Amino acid sequence: MRTPIRAVLITGTIGAGKTALAEEISLVLHEREDLHALIDLDGLSQCYPGLPHDPYNARLGFANLAAVWPNFVARGIRYAVLAHLVERASEIDEISGAITGAELTVVRVVAPPELCATRLRAREISPSILERHLRRSPVLDRNLDELGIEEFAVSNDGRPIRDIALEALARLGWPRA
């Protein structure tokens, strides 16, 4: 019987550093030569415009995740690192259902609102998208506080991203290969 794949879902508000943390965790796993997948659900959700019942294409992303997941499993991954802004607790069930055979742990990355805003200003090209993200980020952060879906949180408060990734891996209990 195959050992279950250990999966981590990195969540947090816009600008908190979900993608950066997921990429750094992936880099550490790569350096350890641990066979893993890095999956950014934003990438699996890129289709515009969104639909009225799925404005940010979350459901599209979950369907795409379910479609590609068997390929990662067939490749023999031991770990999966996912990044996604969770807006509803039910999304955890949808993600878990898409990654059959995996044990999912949810980790929230938190950052001060001013730092999130600074990151957004540095990366966003479109003024309208920037303004929308600046408005939504604190609202989504409060929503995540209320949802309380994470097993634990890590702070992305200006420390080196490598340190945050190593902290997350240690707290996940993901040993070196």
Coordinates of C-alpha atoms in Angstrom, one line a residue, residues 6 8 29 32 34 78-79 103 105 107 152 165-177:
R6 CA 1.4 14.8 2.3
V8 CA 0.1 21.6 2.3
L29 CA 12.1 20.1 -1.1
R32 CA 16.4 17.8 -0.4
D34 CA 12.0 15.1 -2.3
R78 CA 5.5 12.3 -1.9
Y79 CA 4.6 15.9 -1.2
E103 CA -3.4 14.2 3.6
T105 CA -2.7 20.5 6.1
V107 CA -1.2 26.7 6.7
F152 CA -1.2 26.9 12.1
A165 CA 9.7 28.0 4.7
L166 CA 11.9 26.1 7.1
E167 CA 9.6 27.0 10.0
A168 CA 6.6 25.8 8.0
L169 CA 8.3 22.5 7.1
A170 CA 9.4 21.9 10.7
R171 CA 5.9 22.6 12.0
L172 CA 4.5 20.3 9.2
G173 CA 6.9 17.6 10.4
W174 CA 8.1 17.0 6.9
P175 CA 11.4 15.3 7.4
R176 CA 14.5 15.5 5.2
A177 CA 14.6 12.7 2.6

